[in-house]
Coordinates of C-alpha atoms and ligand atoms in Angstrom, one line a residue:
M1 CA 14.5 -74.2 -17.6
C2 CA 14.5 -77.6 -19.3
G3 CA 13.5 -77.9 -22.9
I4 CA 10.6 -80.1 -23.7
F5 CA 9.5 -81.4 -27.1
G6 CA 6.9 -84.1 -27.9
Y7 CA 5.4 -85.3 -31.2
I8 CA 2.7 -87.6 -32.3
G9 CA 1.6 -88.1 -35.9
T10 CA 2.4 -90.0 -39.1
R11 CA 5.7 -88.4 -40.2
K12 CA 8.8 -90.6 -40.7
N13 CA 11.9 -90.3 -38.5
V14 CA 10.1 -89.0 -35.5
P15 CA 13.0 -89.5 -33.1
G16 CA 15.1 -87.3 -35.4
L17 CA 12.4 -84.6 -35.5
V18 CA 12.1 -84.5 -31.7
F19 CA 15.9 -84.4 -31.5
E20 CA 16.0 -81.3 -33.8
G21 CA 13.2 -79.7 -31.6
L22 CA 15.4 -80.4 -28.5
K23 CA 18.4 -78.9 -30.2
S24 CA 16.5 -75.6 -30.7
L25 CA 15.5 -75.7 -27.0
E26 CA 18.9 -76.6 -25.6
Y27 CA 19.6 -73.1 -24.3
R28 CA 16.9 -73.9 -21.6
G29 CA 19.3 -76.4 -20.0
Y30 CA 22.3 -78.4 -21.1
D31 CA 23.2 -80.6 -18.2
S32 CA 21.8 -83.7 -20.0
W33 CA 19.3 -84.7 -22.6
G34 CA 17.1 -87.7 -23.4
L35 CA 14.4 -89.1 -25.6
A36 CA 11.8 -91.9 -25.3
A37 CA 10.0 -93.6 -28.2
P38 CA 7.7 -96.6 -28.2
D39 CA 8.5 -99.9 -30.0
K40 CA 6.0 -102.1 -31.9
N41 CA 5.1 -103.9 -28.6
G42 CA 4.1 -100.8 -26.7
K43 CA 7.3 -100.7 -24.7
L44 CA 9.3 -97.6 -24.4
R45 CA 12.9 -97.3 -25.5
I46 CA 15.1 -94.6 -24.0
L47 CA 18.2 -92.8 -25.2
K48 CA 19.9 -90.4 -22.7
N49 CA 23.2 -88.7 -22.2
T50 CA 24.9 -86.1 -20.0
G51 CA 26.3 -82.9 -21.4
K52 CA 25.4 -80.9 -24.4
I53 CA 23.5 -82.5 -27.3
G54 CA 26.3 -81.9 -29.8
D55 CA 26.2 -84.1 -32.8
S56 CA 24.7 -87.2 -31.1
R57 CA 22.5 -89.6 -33.2
V58 CA 19.2 -91.0 -32.3
D59 CA 18.6 -93.5 -35.1
S60 CA 18.8 -96.4 -32.7
L61 CA 15.4 -95.4 -31.3
P62 CA 12.2 -97.0 -32.9
D63 CA 10.3 -94.9 -35.3
N64 CA 6.6 -95.4 -34.6
G65 CA 5.1 -91.9 -34.9
M66 CA 5.6 -90.8 -31.3
A67 CA 8.5 -89.5 -29.3
L68 CA 9.2 -87.3 -26.3
G69 CA 12.4 -85.4 -25.5
H70 CA 13.9 -83.3 -22.7
T71 CA 17.0 -81.2 -22.1
R72 CA 17.8 -80.9 -18.4
W73 CA 18.9 -78.2 -16.1
A74 CA 19.5 -80.1 -12.9
T75 CA 17.5 -79.2 -9.8
H76 CA 17.2 -82.4 -7.7
G77 CA 19.8 -85.0 -8.2
G78 CA 23.3 -84.6 -9.8
V79 CA 24.1 -84.5 -13.5
T80 CA 24.1 -88.2 -14.3
M81 CA 22.6 -90.5 -16.9
E82 CA 20.2 -92.0 -14.3
N83 CA 18.9 -88.5 -13.5
A84 CA 18.4 -87.5 -17.1
H85 CA 14.8 -87.4 -18.3
P86 CA 12.6 -89.1 -19.5
H87 CA 11.8 -91.3 -16.5
L88 CA 9.9 -94.5 -16.9
D89 CA 7.4 -96.3 -14.6
C90 CA 8.1 -99.9 -13.5
S91 CA 6.3 -101.4 -16.5
G92 CA 8.3 -99.4 -19.0
R93 CA 5.1 -98.2 -20.7
I94 CA 4.9 -94.7 -19.3
A95 CA 7.5 -92.0 -19.8
L96 CA 7.5 -88.7 -18.1
I97 CA 9.4 -85.4 -18.4
H98 CA 9.1 -82.5 -16.1
N99 CA 10.0 -78.8 -15.7
G100 CA 9.7 -77.4 -12.2
I101 CA 10.2 -78.7 -8.6
I102 CA 7.8 -81.2 -7.0
E103 CA 8.4 -79.9 -3.5
N104 CA 6.7 -82.7 -1.6
Y105 CA 8.4 -85.5 -3.6
L106 CA 10.0 -87.2 -0.6
E107 CA 6.8 -88.0 1.1
I108 CA 5.2 -89.3 -2.1
K109 CA 8.3 -91.4 -2.8
K110 CA 8.2 -93.0 0.6
E111 CA 4.6 -94.2 0.0
L112 CA 5.5 -95.5 -3.5
V113 CA 8.5 -97.4 -2.3
K114 CA 6.3 -99.0 0.3
T115 CA 4.0 -100.3 -2.4
G116 CA 6.9 -101.8 -4.3
H117 CA 7.9 -99.1 -6.9
R118 CA 11.5 -99.3 -7.9
F119 CA 13.3 -95.9 -8.3
R120 CA 16.3 -95.6 -10.5
S121 CA 17.1 -91.9 -10.1
E122 CA 17.5 -89.2 -7.4
T123 CA 15.1 -86.8 -9.1
D124 CA 11.9 -85.4 -7.8
T125 CA 10.5 -86.1 -11.3
E126 CA 10.5 -89.9 -11.0
V127 CA 7.8 -89.9 -8.3
A128 CA 5.4 -88.5 -10.9
V129 CA 5.6 -91.4 -13.3
H130 CA 5.4 -94.0 -10.6
L131 CA 2.5 -92.2 -9.0
I132 CA 0.6 -92.3 -12.3
E133 CA 1.3 -96.0 -12.6
E134 CA 0.1 -96.6 -9.1
I135 CA -3.1 -94.6 -9.6
I136 CA -3.9 -96.6 -12.8
S137 CA -3.3 -99.9 -11.0
K138 CA -5.6 -99.0 -8.2
S139 CA -8.4 -97.5 -10.5
E140 CA -11.6 -99.2 -11.0
K141 CA -11.5 -100.0 -14.7
K142 CA -15.3 -100.4 -15.3
G143 CA -14.8 -100.8 -19.1
L144 CA -12.9 -97.5 -19.3
S145 CA -10.3 -97.2 -22.1
R146 CA -6.6 -97.0 -21.1
K147 CA -6.6 -93.5 -22.6
V148 CA -9.3 -92.3 -20.2
L149 CA -7.6 -94.1 -17.2
F150 CA -4.3 -92.6 -18.1
G151 CA -5.6 -89.0 -18.4
R152 CA -7.4 -89.3 -15.1
A153 CA -4.3 -90.7 -13.4
V154 CA -2.2 -87.8 -14.6
R155 CA -4.7 -85.3 -13.4
Q156 CA -5.0 -87.0 -10.0
A157 CA -1.2 -87.3 -9.6
F158 CA -0.6 -83.7 -10.6
G159 CA -3.1 -82.6 -8.0
K160 CA -0.9 -84.1 -5.3
F161 CA 2.2 -82.1 -6.2
S162 CA 3.2 -78.9 -4.5
G163 CA 5.3 -76.3 -6.3
L164 CA 5.3 -74.8 -9.7
N165 CA 5.4 -77.6 -12.3
A166 CA 4.8 -78.7 -15.9
V167 CA 4.8 -82.4 -16.7
I168 CA 4.3 -84.4 -19.9
A169 CA 3.4 -88.0 -19.6
M170 CA 3.4 -90.4 -22.6
D171 CA 1.6 -93.7 -22.6
A172 CA 3.0 -96.2 -25.1
E173 CA 0.0 -98.5 -24.7
S174 CA -2.8 -96.0 -25.6
E175 CA -0.4 -93.8 -27.7
V176 CA -1.3 -90.6 -26.0
F177 CA 0.4 -87.6 -24.4
V178 CA -1.1 -86.0 -21.3
A179 CA 0.4 -82.7 -20.1
A180 CA -0.5 -80.6 -17.0
K181 CA 0.8 -77.3 -16.0
N182 CA 0.9 -74.9 -13.1
G183 CA 3.9 -72.6 -13.7
S184 CA 6.4 -73.5 -16.4
P185 CA 5.3 -72.8 -20.0
L186 CA 3.9 -75.4 -22.3
I187 CA 2.6 -74.9 -25.8
A188 CA 0.7 -77.4 -28.0
G189 CA 0.7 -77.2 -31.8
H190 CA -1.8 -78.8 -34.2
G191 CA -0.5 -79.8 -37.6
E192 CA -2.5 -79.2 -40.8
S193 CA -1.5 -82.6 -42.1
H194 CA 0.1 -85.9 -41.0
G195 CA -2.6 -86.2 -38.2
E196 CA 0.0 -84.6 -36.0
N197 CA 0.2 -82.7 -32.7
F198 CA 3.2 -81.2 -30.9
L199 CA 4.1 -80.1 -27.4
A200 CA 7.0 -77.9 -26.5
S201 CA 8.3 -75.5 -23.9
D202 CA 8.7 -72.7 -26.5
A203 CA 6.6 -71.7 -29.4
H204 CA 9.6 -71.3 -31.8
A205 CA 10.4 -75.0 -31.6
I206 CA 6.9 -75.9 -33.1
L207 CA 6.6 -73.0 -35.6
P208 CA 8.7 -74.7 -38.3
Y209 CA 5.9 -77.4 -38.5
T210 CA 2.7 -75.6 -37.7
R211 CA 1.5 -72.1 -36.8
R212 CA -1.7 -73.3 -35.1
L213 CA -0.7 -73.1 -31.5
Y214 CA -2.4 -73.4 -28.2
F215 CA -0.7 -71.7 -25.2
M216 CA -1.7 -73.7 -22.1
E217 CA -2.8 -71.7 -19.1
D218 CA -1.9 -72.6 -15.5
G219 CA -4.4 -75.1 -14.1
E220 CA -5.0 -76.9 -17.4
I221 CA -4.5 -80.5 -18.5
I222 CA -4.2 -81.3 -22.2
T223 CA -4.5 -84.6 -24.0
L224 CA -2.9 -85.1 -27.5
D225 CA -3.1 -88.1 -29.8
R226 CA -3.5 -88.6 -33.5
S227 CA -7.2 -87.7 -33.3
G228 CA -6.6 -84.2 -31.9
I229 CA -6.2 -82.1 -28.8
T230 CA -8.5 -81.7 -25.8
V231 CA -8.2 -79.4 -22.8
Q232 CA -9.6 -79.7 -19.3
N233 CA -9.5 -77.8 -16.1
L234 CA -7.2 -79.5 -13.7
A235 CA -9.4 -78.7 -10.7
D236 CA -12.7 -80.3 -11.9
G237 CA -11.8 -82.1 -15.1
Q238 CA -14.3 -79.9 -17.0
E239 CA -13.6 -79.9 -20.8
K240 CA -12.8 -76.4 -22.3
P241 CA -12.9 -75.2 -25.9
V242 CA -9.5 -75.3 -27.5
R243 CA -8.9 -71.8 -28.8
F244 CA -5.9 -72.1 -31.2
Q245 CA -4.0 -69.0 -32.2
Q246 CA -2.8 -68.7 -35.8
I247 CA 0.7 -67.3 -35.3
D248 CA 2.1 -65.0 -38.0
W249 CA 5.4 -64.2 -36.3
K250 CA 8.4 -64.1 -38.6
I251 CA 10.8 -66.9 -37.7
E252 CA 14.2 -65.3 -37.3
K253 CA 17.2 -67.0 -38.7
E254 CA 19.5 -67.8 -35.8
D255 CA 22.8 -67.6 -37.5
K256 CA 26.2 -66.4 -36.2
G257 CA 27.6 -66.4 -39.7
K258 CA 31.4 -66.7 -39.6
L259 CA 31.7 -65.5 -36.0
P260 CA 32.8 -68.0 -33.4
H261 CA 30.1 -67.4 -30.9
F262 CA 26.5 -66.1 -30.6
M263 CA 27.7 -63.9 -27.7
L264 CA 30.0 -62.0 -30.0
K265 CA 27.4 -61.8 -32.7
E266 CA 24.9 -60.4 -30.2
I267 CA 27.3 -57.9 -28.9
F268 CA 27.9 -56.8 -32.5
D269 CA 24.1 -56.5 -33.1
Q270 CA 23.8 -53.7 -30.5
P271 CA 24.7 -50.5 -32.5
K272 CA 22.0 -51.3 -35.1
I273 CA 19.4 -52.1 -32.4
L274 CA 20.2 -48.8 -30.6
L275 CA 19.8 -46.8 -33.8
G276 CA 16.5 -48.6 -34.4
I277 CA 15.2 -47.6 -31.0
A278 CA 16.4 -44.0 -31.5
A279 CA 14.3 -43.9 -34.7
S280 CA 11.3 -45.8 -33.3
T281 CA 7.9 -44.2 -33.7
E282 CA 6.0 -46.9 -31.8
V283 CA 2.9 -45.5 -30.2
T284 CA 3.4 -47.8 -27.2
L285 CA 6.3 -45.6 -26.1
P286 CA 4.3 -42.5 -25.3
E287 CA 1.6 -44.7 -23.9
F288 CA 4.1 -46.2 -21.4
A289 CA 5.3 -42.6 -20.5
K290 CA 1.7 -41.7 -19.8
L291 CA 1.1 -44.8 -17.7
I292 CA 4.1 -44.0 -15.5
D293 CA 3.0 -40.4 -15.2
N294 CA -0.5 -41.4 -14.1
S295 CA 0.4 -44.2 -11.7
Y296 CA 0.6 -43.8 -8.0
G297 CA 3.9 -45.7 -7.8
T298 CA 5.7 -47.5 -10.5
Y299 CA 7.8 -50.6 -9.8
L300 CA 10.4 -52.0 -12.2
V301 CA 10.9 -55.7 -11.6
G302 CA 13.3 -58.3 -13.1
C303 CA 16.0 -60.9 -12.5
G304 CA 19.7 -60.9 -13.0
T305 CA 20.7 -58.7 -15.9
A306 CA 17.1 -57.5 -16.2
A307 CA 17.2 -56.5 -12.5
Y308 CA 20.2 -54.4 -13.2
A309 CA 18.3 -52.7 -16.0
C310 CA 15.5 -52.0 -13.6
L311 CA 17.9 -50.5 -11.1
A312 CA 19.4 -48.3 -13.9
G313 CA 15.8 -47.3 -14.6
T314 CA 15.4 -45.7 -11.2
Y315 CA 18.4 -43.4 -12.0
I316 CA 17.2 -42.8 -15.6
F317 CA 13.7 -41.7 -14.6
S318 CA 15.0 -39.6 -11.7
K319 CA 17.7 -37.8 -13.9
I320 CA 15.7 -37.4 -17.1
A321 CA 12.1 -37.1 -16.0
K322 CA 12.4 -36.1 -12.4
K323 CA 10.1 -39.1 -11.6
H324 CA 10.5 -41.5 -8.8
V325 CA 10.2 -45.2 -9.9
N326 CA 10.9 -48.1 -7.6
F327 CA 12.9 -51.2 -8.2
S328 CA 12.9 -54.7 -6.9
V329 CA 14.7 -58.0 -7.8
A330 CA 11.7 -60.1 -8.9
S331 CA 12.4 -62.9 -6.5
E332 CA 12.1 -60.4 -3.6
F333 CA 9.1 -58.4 -5.0
S334 CA 6.4 -60.7 -3.5
Y335 CA 7.6 -59.7 -0.1
L336 CA 7.1 -56.0 -0.9
I337 CA 3.6 -56.1 -2.4
D338 CA 1.6 -55.3 0.7
F339 CA 1.4 -51.6 -0.1
L340 CA 0.4 -52.0 -3.8
T341 CA -3.0 -50.6 -4.8
P342 CA -5.0 -50.7 -8.0
K343 CA -3.4 -47.4 -8.9
S344 CA 0.1 -48.9 -8.8
L345 CA 1.9 -49.9 -12.0
V346 CA 4.4 -52.8 -12.1
I347 CA 6.6 -53.2 -15.1
G348 CA 8.4 -56.5 -15.6
L349 CA 11.6 -56.4 -17.6
S350 CA 12.7 -59.6 -19.3
Q351 CA 14.5 -61.0 -22.3
S352 CA 12.7 -64.4 -22.4
G353 CA 9.4 -63.4 -20.8
E354 CA 9.5 -66.8 -19.1
T355 CA 11.5 -66.2 -15.9
I356 CA 9.4 -67.8 -13.2
D357 CA 10.5 -65.5 -10.3
L358 CA 9.2 -62.6 -12.4
L359 CA 6.0 -64.2 -13.5
D360 CA 5.2 -65.4 -10.1
S361 CA 5.7 -62.1 -8.4
L362 CA 3.7 -60.3 -11.1
K363 CA 0.8 -62.7 -10.6
K364 CA 0.9 -62.0 -6.8
A365 CA 1.0 -58.2 -7.5
R366 CA -1.9 -58.6 -9.8
G367 CA -3.8 -60.0 -6.9
K368 CA -3.6 -56.4 -5.5
G369 CA -5.3 -55.1 -8.6
V370 CA -2.2 -53.4 -10.1
Q371 CA -1.7 -52.8 -13.8
V372 CA 1.1 -54.9 -15.3
G373 CA 3.4 -53.6 -18.0
A374 CA 6.2 -55.5 -19.8
L375 CA 9.4 -54.6 -21.6
V376 CA 10.1 -58.0 -23.1
N377 CA 12.1 -59.4 -26.0
V378 CA 10.2 -62.6 -26.9
L379 CA 6.9 -62.1 -28.7
G380 CA 4.2 -64.5 -27.4
S381 CA 6.1 -65.3 -24.2
S382 CA 4.2 -65.8 -20.9
L383 CA 5.1 -62.2 -19.8
Y384 CA 4.0 -60.8 -23.1
R385 CA 0.7 -62.6 -22.9
M386 CA -0.1 -61.7 -19.3
A387 CA 0.8 -58.0 -19.4
D388 CA -1.8 -55.3 -19.8
H389 CA 0.7 -53.0 -21.6
K390 CA 3.6 -54.3 -23.5
Q391 CA 6.6 -53.0 -25.3
L392 CA 8.8 -55.4 -27.3
L393 CA 12.6 -54.8 -27.0
H394 CA 13.2 -55.6 -30.7
A395 CA 16.6 -56.9 -29.9
G396 CA 16.2 -60.0 -32.1
T397 CA 16.7 -63.6 -30.8
E398 CA 19.3 -63.8 -28.0
K399 CA 20.8 -67.2 -28.2
A400 CA 23.9 -66.9 -26.0
V401 CA 23.1 -67.7 -22.4
V402 CA 24.9 -64.5 -21.3
S403 CA 22.5 -61.7 -22.0
T404 CA 24.0 -58.7 -23.8
K405 CA 21.8 -56.9 -26.4
A406 CA 18.6 -57.4 -24.3
F407 CA 20.2 -55.3 -21.5
T408 CA 21.2 -52.4 -23.7
S409 CA 17.8 -52.4 -25.4
K410 CA 16.2 -52.3 -22.0
L411 CA 18.3 -49.3 -21.1
A412 CA 17.6 -47.6 -24.4
Y413 CA 13.8 -48.1 -24.1
L414 CA 13.8 -46.8 -20.5
M415 CA 15.7 -43.7 -21.6
M416 CA 13.4 -43.1 -24.5
I417 CA 10.3 -43.5 -22.3
A418 CA 11.8 -41.1 -19.7
Y419 CA 12.5 -38.5 -22.3
L420 CA 8.9 -38.9 -23.6
L421 CA 7.7 -38.4 -20.1
K422 CA 9.7 -35.2 -20.0
K423 CA 8.1 -34.3 -23.4
D424 CA 11.6 -34.2 -25.0
G425 CA 11.7 -37.1 -27.3
V426 CA 14.2 -35.3 -29.6
S427 CA 16.9 -35.3 -26.9
G428 CA 16.2 -39.0 -26.2
R429 CA 16.7 -39.9 -29.9
K430 CA 19.9 -37.8 -30.0
I431 CA 21.6 -39.5 -27.0
L432 CA 20.6 -42.9 -28.3
E433 CA 22.1 -42.1 -31.7
T434 CA 25.3 -41.0 -30.1
A435 CA 25.4 -44.1 -27.9
G436 CA 24.6 -46.3 -30.9
R437 CA 27.6 -44.8 -32.8
E438 CA 29.8 -45.1 -29.8
A439 CA 28.8 -48.8 -29.4
A440 CA 29.8 -49.3 -33.0
R441 CA 33.2 -47.8 -32.3
V442 CA 33.6 -50.0 -29.2
V443 CA 32.9 -53.2 -31.2
S444 CA 35.2 -52.2 -34.0
S445 CA 38.3 -54.4 -34.4
A446 CA 40.7 -51.6 -33.4
Y447 CA 38.9 -51.1 -30.1
R448 CA 38.3 -54.8 -29.5
K449 CA 42.1 -55.3 -29.7
K450 CA 42.5 -53.1 -26.6
I451 CA 39.9 -55.1 -24.7
Q452 CA 41.4 -58.4 -25.9
S453 CA 44.8 -57.3 -24.6
L454 CA 43.2 -56.2 -21.3
A455 CA 41.6 -59.7 -21.0
E456 CA 45.1 -61.2 -21.5
N457 CA 46.4 -59.0 -18.8
L458 CA 43.6 -60.0 -16.4
S459 CA 43.3 -63.7 -17.3
S460 CA 45.1 -64.9 -14.2
A461 CA 43.3 -62.5 -11.8
K462 CA 41.4 -64.2 -9.0
D463 CA 39.1 -61.2 -8.3
I464 CA 38.1 -58.1 -10.1
Y465 CA 36.4 -55.1 -8.4
I466 CA 34.2 -52.7 -10.3
I467 CA 32.9 -49.3 -9.1
G468 CA 30.5 -46.7 -10.3
R469 CA 28.0 -44.2 -9.0
G470 CA 24.6 -43.2 -10.2
V471 CA 23.6 -45.0 -13.3
S472 CA 27.1 -46.4 -13.5
Y473 CA 26.5 -48.4 -10.3
P474 CA 24.0 -50.8 -12.0
V475 CA 26.5 -50.8 -15.0
A476 CA 29.2 -51.9 -12.5
L477 CA 26.9 -54.7 -11.3
E478 CA 26.1 -55.8 -14.9
A479 CA 29.8 -55.7 -15.8
A480 CA 30.7 -58.0 -12.9
L481 CA 27.9 -60.4 -13.8
K482 CA 29.2 -60.6 -17.4
I483 CA 32.7 -61.4 -16.2
K484 CA 31.5 -63.9 -13.7
E485 CA 29.2 -65.9 -15.8
A486 CA 31.2 -65.9 -19.0
S487 CA 34.7 -66.5 -17.6
Y488 CA 34.1 -67.8 -14.0
V489 CA 36.4 -65.1 -12.6
H490 CA 35.1 -63.7 -9.4
A491 CA 34.0 -60.1 -10.0
E492 CA 32.1 -57.8 -7.8
G493 CA 30.4 -54.5 -8.7
F494 CA 29.5 -52.0 -6.0
P495 CA 28.7 -48.3 -5.5
A496 CA 32.0 -46.4 -5.4
G497 CA 31.0 -44.8 -2.2
E498 CA 30.8 -48.2 -0.4
L499 CA 34.4 -48.9 -1.1
K500 CA 35.6 -47.5 2.2
H501 CA 32.8 -49.2 4.1
G502 CA 34.5 -52.6 3.8
V503 CA 35.4 -53.7 0.3
I504 CA 38.7 -51.8 0.2
A505 CA 40.1 -54.4 2.7
L506 CA 40.2 -56.8 -0.3
I507 CA 42.5 -54.7 -2.5
E508 CA 46.0 -56.0 -2.7
K509 CA 49.0 -55.4 -5.1
N510 CA 47.8 -55.7 -8.7
T511 CA 44.1 -56.4 -7.9
P512 CA 42.3 -55.3 -11.0
C513 CA 39.9 -52.4 -10.2
I514 CA 37.6 -51.1 -12.9
G515 CA 35.9 -47.7 -12.6
F516 CA 33.2 -46.2 -14.8
L517 CA 33.6 -42.5 -14.9
P518 CA 31.3 -40.8 -17.4
N519 CA 31.2 -37.1 -17.8
D520 CA 28.6 -36.4 -15.1
E521 CA 28.4 -35.4 -11.4
T522 CA 29.8 -38.8 -10.3
Y523 CA 33.2 -38.3 -12.0
N524 CA 35.1 -36.8 -9.1
D525 CA 33.9 -39.0 -6.4
T526 CA 34.4 -42.2 -8.4
L527 CA 37.9 -41.0 -9.3
S528 CA 38.6 -40.6 -5.6
G529 CA 37.6 -44.2 -5.1
L530 CA 39.9 -45.3 -7.8
I531 CA 42.8 -43.3 -6.3
E532 CA 42.1 -44.9 -2.9
M533 CA 42.3 -48.3 -4.6
K534 CA 45.5 -47.4 -6.3
S535 CA 47.1 -46.4 -3.0
R536 CA 46.5 -50.0 -1.9
G537 CA 48.3 -51.4 -4.9
G538 CA 45.2 -51.9 -7.2
L539 CA 45.7 -52.0 -11.0
I540 CA 43.4 -49.2 -12.1
I541 CA 41.3 -49.5 -15.3
G542 CA 39.5 -46.3 -16.1
I543 CA 36.5 -46.2 -18.5
S544 CA 35.8 -42.6 -19.2
N545 CA 35.6 -39.8 -21.7
K546 CA 39.0 -38.3 -20.4
P547 CA 42.2 -39.9 -19.3
H548 CA 43.6 -39.5 -15.8
E549 CA 47.1 -40.1 -14.4
C550 CA 45.8 -42.6 -11.9
F551 CA 44.6 -44.9 -14.7
D552 CA 47.0 -47.8 -15.4
I553 CA 44.9 -48.7 -18.4
F554 CA 42.5 -46.2 -20.0
L555 CA 39.5 -47.2 -22.2
P556 CA 38.1 -44.0 -23.7
V557 CA 34.4 -43.6 -24.3
V558 CA 32.8 -40.5 -26.0
D559 CA 30.5 -38.6 -23.8
C560 CA 26.9 -39.8 -24.6
G561 CA 25.3 -38.1 -21.5
I562 CA 23.3 -40.6 -19.4
A563 CA 23.5 -43.0 -22.4
S564 CA 27.2 -43.5 -21.8
A565 CA 25.9 -46.4 -19.7
I566 CA 25.4 -48.2 -23.0
P567 CA 28.9 -48.2 -24.6
N568 CA 30.3 -48.7 -21.0
T569 CA 28.3 -51.9 -20.8
V570 CA 29.4 -53.0 -24.2
I571 CA 33.1 -52.7 -23.1
A572 CA 32.3 -54.9 -20.1
Q573 CA 30.5 -57.5 -22.3
L574 CA 33.5 -57.7 -24.5
L575 CA 35.8 -58.0 -21.5
G576 CA 33.7 -60.9 -20.2
Y577 CA 33.7 -62.5 -23.7
Y578 CA 37.5 -62.3 -24.2
L579 CA 38.2 -63.5 -20.6
A580 CA 36.1 -66.5 -21.4
I581 CA 38.0 -67.1 -24.6
Q582 CA 41.3 -66.8 -22.7
K583 CA 40.1 -69.5 -20.4
G584 CA 38.8 -71.8 -23.1
I585 CA 35.2 -71.5 -21.9
D586 CA 32.3 -71.6 -24.3
P587 CA 30.6 -68.2 -23.6
D588 CA 27.4 -69.3 -25.3
K589 CA 26.8 -72.0 -22.7
P590 CA 28.6 -71.4 -19.5
R591 CA 28.4 -74.1 -16.8
N592 CA 25.4 -74.4 -14.5
L593 CA 23.3 -71.8 -16.4
A594 CA 20.3 -71.8 -18.6
K595 CA 18.8 -69.1 -20.8
S596 CA 15.3 -69.3 -19.6
V597 CA 14.9 -69.7 -15.8
T598 CA 11.6 -71.4 -15.3
V599 CA 12.2 -72.9 -11.8
K600 CA 12.3 -71.1 -8.5
Ligands
F6R1 C1 22.7 -62.8 -17.3 C2 21.4 -63.5 -17.6 C3 20.4 -63.6 -16.5 C4 19.1 -63.2 -17.0 C5 18.0 -63.5 -16.0 C6 16.6 -62.9 -16.4 O1 23.5 -62.7 -18.5 O2 21.2 -63.8 -18.7 O3 20.8 -63.0 -15.4 O4 19.1 -61.8 -17.2 O5 17.9 -64.9 -15.8 O6 16.2 -63.4 -17.6 P1 15.1 -62.7 -18.5 O7 15.6 -61.4 -18.9 O8 14.9 -63.7 -19.6 O9 13.9 -62.6 -17.6

């Protein structure tokens, strides 16, 4: 969470450049944004605002070859101008931005207030900048340059914080950035010309300017100015060699063309992606099958939508490959790792590859000697770099905060790997081709009209209940999540069998009830659940390969075997999308969310 972008060099219009960098990182948080730039007298000027960046202008900021910007996803302190980053010290010479949570900020703040520091915000972040100022003021100067004092103070201050954090501090007096990290991602870029260096929370924000990147590791502190970049260990201050990577990734064009939203564009992308996976000859796929076969326990771990893909994986491997794989929500996984051994395999599923709950639990699991695999969409992400075995999802950039194509790619790869484990890749390809063609039919304008009219029908619903069994259970969970986050309508997915154990008490006249009924052994029992809901007055929406008289609304889906989960999910994505449109919500940036969740 929180987009970070910093620049130092000799280019013109540096505030504009940093602002463009921030725009490309806005999906990381859009509660507020802000920039700091030094004036000719070494004082910092700040421009901040709440809400999305939009078409704001930053030409009121001084243009002196250095600026730092931040987009915020609020953790501590409300969404206000005062709480927007960057935060300044009392002298107005140091600016600081932050990603993470300084868990012990209250005790630090108490001490700083006693020594006369004046706080302007309610954030945990602001303690960091005052603490740096305080440490510098108390340091013995002994002829040391301001740059050295500043670097030492950042290191000392960072050492006092508990929690997972990344900070970038900018000193207008010595014209230097110092950044430290223990958790959230930070990447430095070294320009070939303009004596320039960059810092950002995502590589893609720097790549338009330079492909020479340094991916900071946890426990490092980095110093950037016009003369170059140096890296030290946070623990002992020891300097380390800076090993740049020359990045040759293709920069994808992020263009929604004439479509109104990225979410719709990304839903439309799915048929092609699925057919691509069906045709894939990547050697990593049989390698993954072999790894799972040889492991003494495989765990699929992820968060949110990715967690539902992991849960679907347990059914997929059981059904297709007769193989037991385990599942855990990543934020809970660290409490389940006691029985892991070096023979265990843990596979993290993630679109961004930056989700801190996932990375943190994988690091803890690695402490048990396990092998780590990754099914991840973003090349070069933290998960991609930390994994021993990796498979890219090849879904292309996912910009909309609501995840769509990354989920169906994860399902498709899990199915393909399960079929390879069964030594029947041909059947895997076949069902994915059928699912890809069916997804194409679901996104066609004729089919979308049906979903649009269903969304109109449901637009005043307070609650929507969704049931499924087997692999359709995680699909029901994912369907409910799409509806909730895109349209703010309360939706709940659950296993159809659980209905009579409590949830049925909530069904009233006209309560929308959606059932996923693919042509498998779950059909009859899920149907019984829907009939029970209908008896209590529910409005029944059946998603199946065949109609039934209990359905008030029927959305037909061709039988794709276990891969019916894919077109079924696409229907739910479109329903979430059209409900959002009905309610006038921007489905690309729903309230309170961020694309990359890098705080706990
Ligand atoms: C839902 C959504 C989130 C993410 C979750 C994990 O639409 O986007 O639930 O799936 O935050 O993110 P990744 O996959 O990037 O690890």
